[in-house]
Amino acid sequence: MVSYIWLFLILIGIGFSFLTGNLDTINDSILTNGNKALELMLSILPIIVLWTGIMKIAEESGLLKRFAKLVEPLLSKLFPTIPKDNKALGYIASNIAANMMGLGSAATPFGLKAMSELQKINEKKDTASTAMITFLVLNTAGVTIVPTTVLALRIAHGSANPSEIILPGVIATFCSSLGGLLLDYFIRKRRNNK
Amino acid sequence: MNTFSKIVIPVFIVFVIFYGFRKKINIYDAFLEGAKEGLLISFNIFPSIIAMVFAINVFLDSNFVNEFLGVLSPVLDIINIPLEIMPMALLRPISGTASLAIMNDIFINYGPDSYIGRLASVLQGCTDTTIYVLALYFSSIGVKKIRYSLGVGLFADLVGITVAFLITMLFF
């Protein structure tokens, strides 16, 4: 999928420049691209490193686990098909906690473990279960409170108030999750009634 | 309302560090260990950043967006949406790195505190890369029939992106 998008962007970009005779701009663009990538990398790297460091403290001190315990009752309502003491709920909770703190890459291992636990209680192994779908909706809607890379880039480009986007972001991400969960809920209900 | 945005991070950091200290773990060592992981993560995403920054810049510098999507701009003007944000909104669910590269470009051209800069920031933070996550998670356990998951995931993205536009207009 990403391959197609990549090909599309490059073909359109270079093809269109040829058609419009913009050869100088496109050569410039290709040759100076690397610098842009490096600058982008350098501006987000320190915050990613700082933040994974802080979150490691939260993990080792048991804070992440405690937070996960806190949201578990709520989760068991969202996932009626998962048995109450199943390990999947804990992994789902940890995945969401890590996502909230803007640690997408740290959230992934928890998410993969949650999926393999859900697969154990899945009846048709090649088909997604309802619990998996609900989990992925929650996951891709991405409830993020601290968007680390966005903050880092805003700082790097000299924003006067880098964190001003946090609250609007939280509202948008909350609506996105809610919308996804509601649609998921209605689909499940309609299928059960059939 | 702005104070919430400003205090979230400092309060959270103090809380986490102090909690770790009270639980008598070695907070400094834990930090270093996590930071090392963060460094590895960064190195692992570097190739995809190079790849996407390259493709996005070639695409944007060709002026294709302005020439072709330019016909849309009278409509977009009415609802106060800058044309330059459209490629980012479209690519957000497909590739997080691609939308990050566009956001970087917007910051370079307009600055992070411009209207479009703020819009890009909210957009980047508000949803995750649906298609990537679905592909990764389902293929890890060998599920092939993904049923209605893609539809619901993209619907959630659409809601998030719409709200991001509305909320940025209201806030700033």
XYZ file of C-alpha atoms in Angstrom:
366
model
C 0.000 0.000 0.000
C 2.676 2.468 1.006
C 4.679 1.394 -2.057
C 1.856 2.552 -4.328
C 1.570 5.907 -2.593
C 5.329 6.376 -2.775
C 5.409 5.546 -6.476
C 2.406 7.810 -7.116
C 4.000 10.808 -5.382
C 7.322 10.453 -7.189
C 5.841 9.730 -10.626
C 3.376 12.603 -10.446
C 6.016 14.940 -9.049
C 8.696 14.229 -11.636
C 6.264 13.674 -14.519
C 4.427 16.924 -13.904
C 7.685 18.873 -13.657
C 8.736 17.496 -17.043
C 5.430 18.493 -18.588
C 5.551 22.020 -17.234
C 9.263 22.437 -17.933
C 10.160 22.946 -14.303
C 13.390 20.992 -14.569
C 15.475 23.348 -12.437
C 13.107 23.232 -9.480
C 12.833 19.471 -9.553
C 16.609 18.978 -9.695
C 16.999 21.374 -6.806
C 14.310 19.583 -4.916
C 15.856 16.138 -5.377
C 19.340 17.256 -4.411
C 18.415 19.273 -1.320
C 15.867 16.794 -0.006
C 18.368 14.916 2.104
C 19.124 17.987 4.171
C 15.453 18.495 4.896
C 15.106 14.904 6.049
C 18.147 15.215 8.273
C 16.902 18.453 9.820
C 13.503 16.884 10.425
C 15.160 13.917 12.075
C 17.400 16.071 14.242
C 14.483 18.151 15.463
C 12.335 15.242 16.570
C 15.104 12.980 17.882
C 15.829 14.693 21.244
C 12.181 14.741 22.311
C 11.600 11.129 21.341
C 14.643 10.123 23.378
C 13.653 12.271 26.364
C 10.101 11.019 26.300
C 10.939 7.300 26.018
C 13.292 7.854 28.973
C 10.536 9.384 31.102
C 8.075 6.700 30.079
C 10.552 3.964 31.025
C 10.367 5.328 34.573
C 6.572 5.125 34.400
C 6.834 1.549 33.205
C 9.388 0.290 35.721
C 7.738 1.975 38.688
C 4.459 0.233 37.864
C 2.671 3.484 37.083
C 1.669 2.339 33.606
C 0.278 -0.899 35.034
C -1.658 0.988 37.671
C -3.207 3.223 35.063
C -4.067 0.164 32.976
C -5.819 -1.388 36.016
C -7.794 1.829 36.394
C -9.259 1.719 32.881
C -9.846 -2.053 32.803
C -13.423 -1.915 34.168
C -14.314 0.562 31.452
C -12.671 -1.626 28.827
C -14.559 -4.758 29.841
C -17.753 -2.828 29.022
C -16.394 -1.955 25.579
C -15.325 -5.556 24.983
C -18.207 -7.753 26.148
C -16.829 -10.783 24.294
C -13.547 -10.884 26.244
C -13.727 -12.904 29.503
C -13.159 -10.708 32.557
C -9.754 -11.961 33.727
C -8.313 -12.467 30.236
C -4.787 -11.166 29.654
C -5.917 -9.321 26.510
C -7.611 -6.598 28.553
C -4.368 -5.748 30.342
C -2.438 -5.505 27.080
C -5.147 -3.375 25.501
C -5.049 -1.045 28.497
C -1.245 -0.722 28.316
C -1.426 -0.101 24.586
C -3.919 2.723 25.059
C -1.923 4.205 27.938
C 1.244 4.303 25.833
C -0.643 5.793 22.884
C -2.101 8.509 25.116
C 1.373 9.557 26.161
C 2.434 9.879 22.553
C 4.541 6.744 22.428
C 3.235 5.104 19.295
C 6.276 2.888 18.889
C 6.210 1.729 22.519
C 2.510 0.984 22.186
C 2.978 -1.418 19.291
C 4.441 -4.385 21.262
C 1.485 -4.238 23.694
C -0.896 -4.043 20.753
C 0.630 -7.091 19.060
C 0.417 -9.081 22.314
C -3.217 -8.028 22.704
C -3.939 -9.247 19.182
C -2.361 -12.658 19.805
C -4.388 -13.043 23.034
C -7.544 -12.107 21.138
C -6.658 -14.642 18.456
C -6.610 -17.382 21.125
C -10.286 -16.780 21.907
C -11.208 -16.151 18.257
C -13.440 -18.854 16.780
C -12.607 -18.364 13.097
C -8.844 -17.939 12.900
C -8.674 -16.299 9.479
C -11.438 -13.785 10.231
C -11.303 -10.714 12.443
C -13.357 -11.050 15.656
C -15.580 -8.206 16.855
C -13.267 -7.614 19.817
C -10.287 -7.198 17.453
C -12.163 -4.660 15.393
C -13.214 -2.626 18.422
C -9.616 -2.662 19.656
C -8.240 -1.511 16.315
C -10.799 1.274 16.044
C -9.731 2.495 19.469
C -6.099 2.143 18.444
C -6.202 3.824 15.028
C -8.353 6.682 16.236
C -5.288 7.223 18.428
C -6.251 8.905 21.676
C -3.156 11.083 22.039
C -2.673 13.599 24.837
C 0.981 14.435 24.249
C 1.837 14.409 20.517
C 5.605 14.320 20.991
C 6.794 14.636 17.397
C 4.414 17.516 16.667
C 5.647 19.392 19.734
C 9.278 18.770 18.812
C 8.801 20.108 15.294
C 6.903 23.157 16.528
C 9.760 23.962 18.893
C 12.351 23.421 16.167
C 10.546 25.909 13.908
C 10.434 28.551 16.619
C 6.823 28.438 17.764
C 5.989 31.047 20.415
C 3.723 28.595 22.190
C 4.435 25.025 21.054
C 1.976 23.329 23.422
C -1.063 25.452 22.492
C -2.259 22.688 20.160
C -2.584 20.084 22.932
C -6.135 20.854 24.048
C -7.623 21.189 20.535
C -5.813 17.977 19.643
C -7.253 16.144 22.629
C -10.769 17.242 21.665
C -10.313 16.135 18.045
C -8.827 12.780 18.987
C -11.598 12.204 21.525
C -14.312 12.875 18.914
C -12.543 10.605 16.447
C -12.465 7.695 18.935
C -16.047 8.301 19.993
C -17.244 8.398 16.374
C -15.421 5.172 15.550
C -16.669 3.368 18.646
C -20.269 4.445 18.055
C -20.254 3.216 14.454
C -18.610 -0.023 15.592
C -21.282 -0.415 18.280
C -24.162 0.077 15.824
C -22.690 -2.369 13.325
C -22.287 -4.992 16.034
C -25.832 -4.447 17.248
C -27.352 -4.726 13.762
C -25.468 -7.940 13.062
C -26.604 -9.447 16.362
C -30.239 -8.658 15.612
C -30.139 -10.398 12.262
C -8.063 26.917 28.504
C -4.556 27.570 27.301
C -3.188 26.809 30.755
C -4.262 23.181 30.429
C -2.074 22.829 27.358
C 0.816 24.480 29.149
C 0.789 22.508 32.409
C 0.119 19.003 31.073
C 3.700 18.084 30.253
C 5.591 19.583 33.235
C 3.077 18.210 35.758
C 3.160 14.806 34.125
C 6.971 14.657 34.175
C 7.216 15.662 37.839
C 4.526 13.133 38.729
C 6.217 10.252 36.887
C 9.675 10.951 38.266
C 8.449 11.455 41.813
C 6.301 8.318 41.660
C 9.315 6.307 40.511
C 11.412 7.804 43.304
C 8.807 6.883 45.936
C 8.634 3.328 44.573
C 12.403 3.178 45.149
C 13.391 2.242 41.624
C 16.586 3.685 40.172
C 14.970 6.512 38.233
C 18.156 7.673 36.570
C 19.070 4.221 35.248
C 15.503 3.651 34.099
C 15.595 6.946 32.220
C 18.856 6.059 30.498
C 17.559 2.655 29.499
C 14.407 4.165 28.000
C 16.398 6.894 26.270
C 18.564 4.234 24.649
C 15.434 2.557 23.299
C 14.256 5.924 22.014
C 17.535 6.372 20.161
C 17.109 2.969 18.512
C 13.536 3.819 17.539
C 14.716 7.054 15.962
C 17.413 5.308 13.947
C 14.872 2.752 12.785
C 12.489 5.383 11.459
C 15.225 7.420 9.768
C 15.174 5.483 6.460
C 11.420 5.928 6.115
C 11.782 9.640 6.865
C 14.360 9.994 4.090
C 12.111 8.065 1.704
C 8.998 10.073 2.477
C 10.593 13.509 2.644
C 12.054 12.794 -0.797
C 8.734 11.711 -2.348
C 6.676 14.431 -0.685
C 9.052 17.217 -1.683
C 9.281 16.090 -5.294
C 5.480 15.976 -5.329
C 4.965 19.369 -3.666
C 7.706 21.167 -5.615
C 6.204 20.055 -8.933
C 3.347 22.469 -8.222
C 0.852 19.735 -9.038
C -1.305 20.573 -6.035
C -1.692 24.216 -6.996
C -2.330 23.519 -10.677
C -4.784 20.683 -10.314
C -6.437 21.100 -6.968
C -6.452 24.851 -7.570
C -9.906 24.506 -9.088
C -11.101 23.520 -5.639
C -9.728 26.558 -3.894
C -12.795 28.843 -4.357
C -14.870 26.208 -2.559
C -12.222 25.670 0.107
C -11.897 29.432 0.602
C -15.546 29.695 1.573
C -15.126 27.176 4.386
C -11.761 28.693 5.311
C -9.590 25.654 4.522
C -6.150 26.374 3.000
C -5.443 24.360 -0.155
C -1.985 23.361 1.047
C -3.452 21.287 3.883
C -5.412 18.935 1.591
C -2.547 16.543 0.665
C -1.784 16.175 4.365
C -5.394 15.414 5.301
C -5.577 12.818 2.516
C -2.296 11.128 3.398
C -2.705 11.119 7.175
C -4.509 7.725 7.403
C -2.067 6.093 4.959
C 1.379 7.175 6.068
C 2.308 8.975 9.273
C 5.752 9.804 7.915
C 4.319 11.314 4.727
C 2.011 13.616 6.661
C 4.884 14.460 9.003
C 6.966 15.489 5.987
C 4.159 17.733 4.718
C 3.731 19.277 8.157
C 7.467 20.017 8.197
C 7.105 21.745 4.828
C 4.161 23.812 6.055
C 6.186 24.897 9.102
C 9.091 25.926 6.857
C 6.858 27.948 4.508
C 4.304 29.450 6.891
C 5.677 28.932 10.417
C 4.135 26.786 13.162
C 2.064 29.669 14.608
C 0.227 30.476 11.382
C -3.345 29.270 10.977
C -2.296 26.514 8.593
C 0.607 25.584 10.876
C -1.730 25.093 13.811
C -4.173 23.178 11.646
C -1.396 20.839 10.524
C -0.318 20.304 14.149
C -3.799 19.344 15.313
C -4.277 17.116 12.271
C -1.032 15.239 12.802
C -1.764 14.626 16.480
C -5.417 13.682 16.261
C -5.406 10.292 14.531
C -3.091 7.403 13.879
C -2.114 5.767 10.609
C -5.159 3.530 10.194
C -4.096 1.550 7.145
C -0.617 0.842 8.472
C -1.895 -0.271 11.882
C -4.546 -2.563 10.397
C -2.043 -4.186 8.041
C 0.556 -4.694 10.774
C -1.796 -6.003 13.469
C -3.844 -8.341 11.314
C -0.887 -9.799 9.452
C 0.890 -10.489 12.776
C -1.787 -13.049 13.688
C -2.620 -14.264 10.187
C -6.124 -12.797 9.916
C -7.098 -12.333 6.268
C -10.764 -11.354 6.424
C -10.764 -8.001 8.129
C -14.542 -7.435 7.752
C -15.772 -3.912 8.447
C -12.633 -2.785 10.337
C -11.174 -0.632 7.541
C -14.472 1.181 7.042
C -14.897 1.980 10.706
C -11.248 2.987 11.059
C -11.436 5.391 8.122
C -14.746 6.756 9.416
C -13.054 7.544 12.746
C -10.274 9.324 10.811
C -12.821 11.341 8.871
C -14.531 12.419 12.097
C -11.142 13.326 13.617
C -10.031 15.339 10.590
C -13.361 17.193 10.372
C -13.278 18.063 14.062
C -9.626 19.137 13.704
C -10.690 21.694 11.071
C -13.623 22.957 13.137
C -11.760 23.131 16.416
C -8.785 24.985 14.932
C -11.168 27.607 13.555
C -12.843 27.975 16.947
C -9.661 28.065 19.008
C -7.430 30.355 17.000
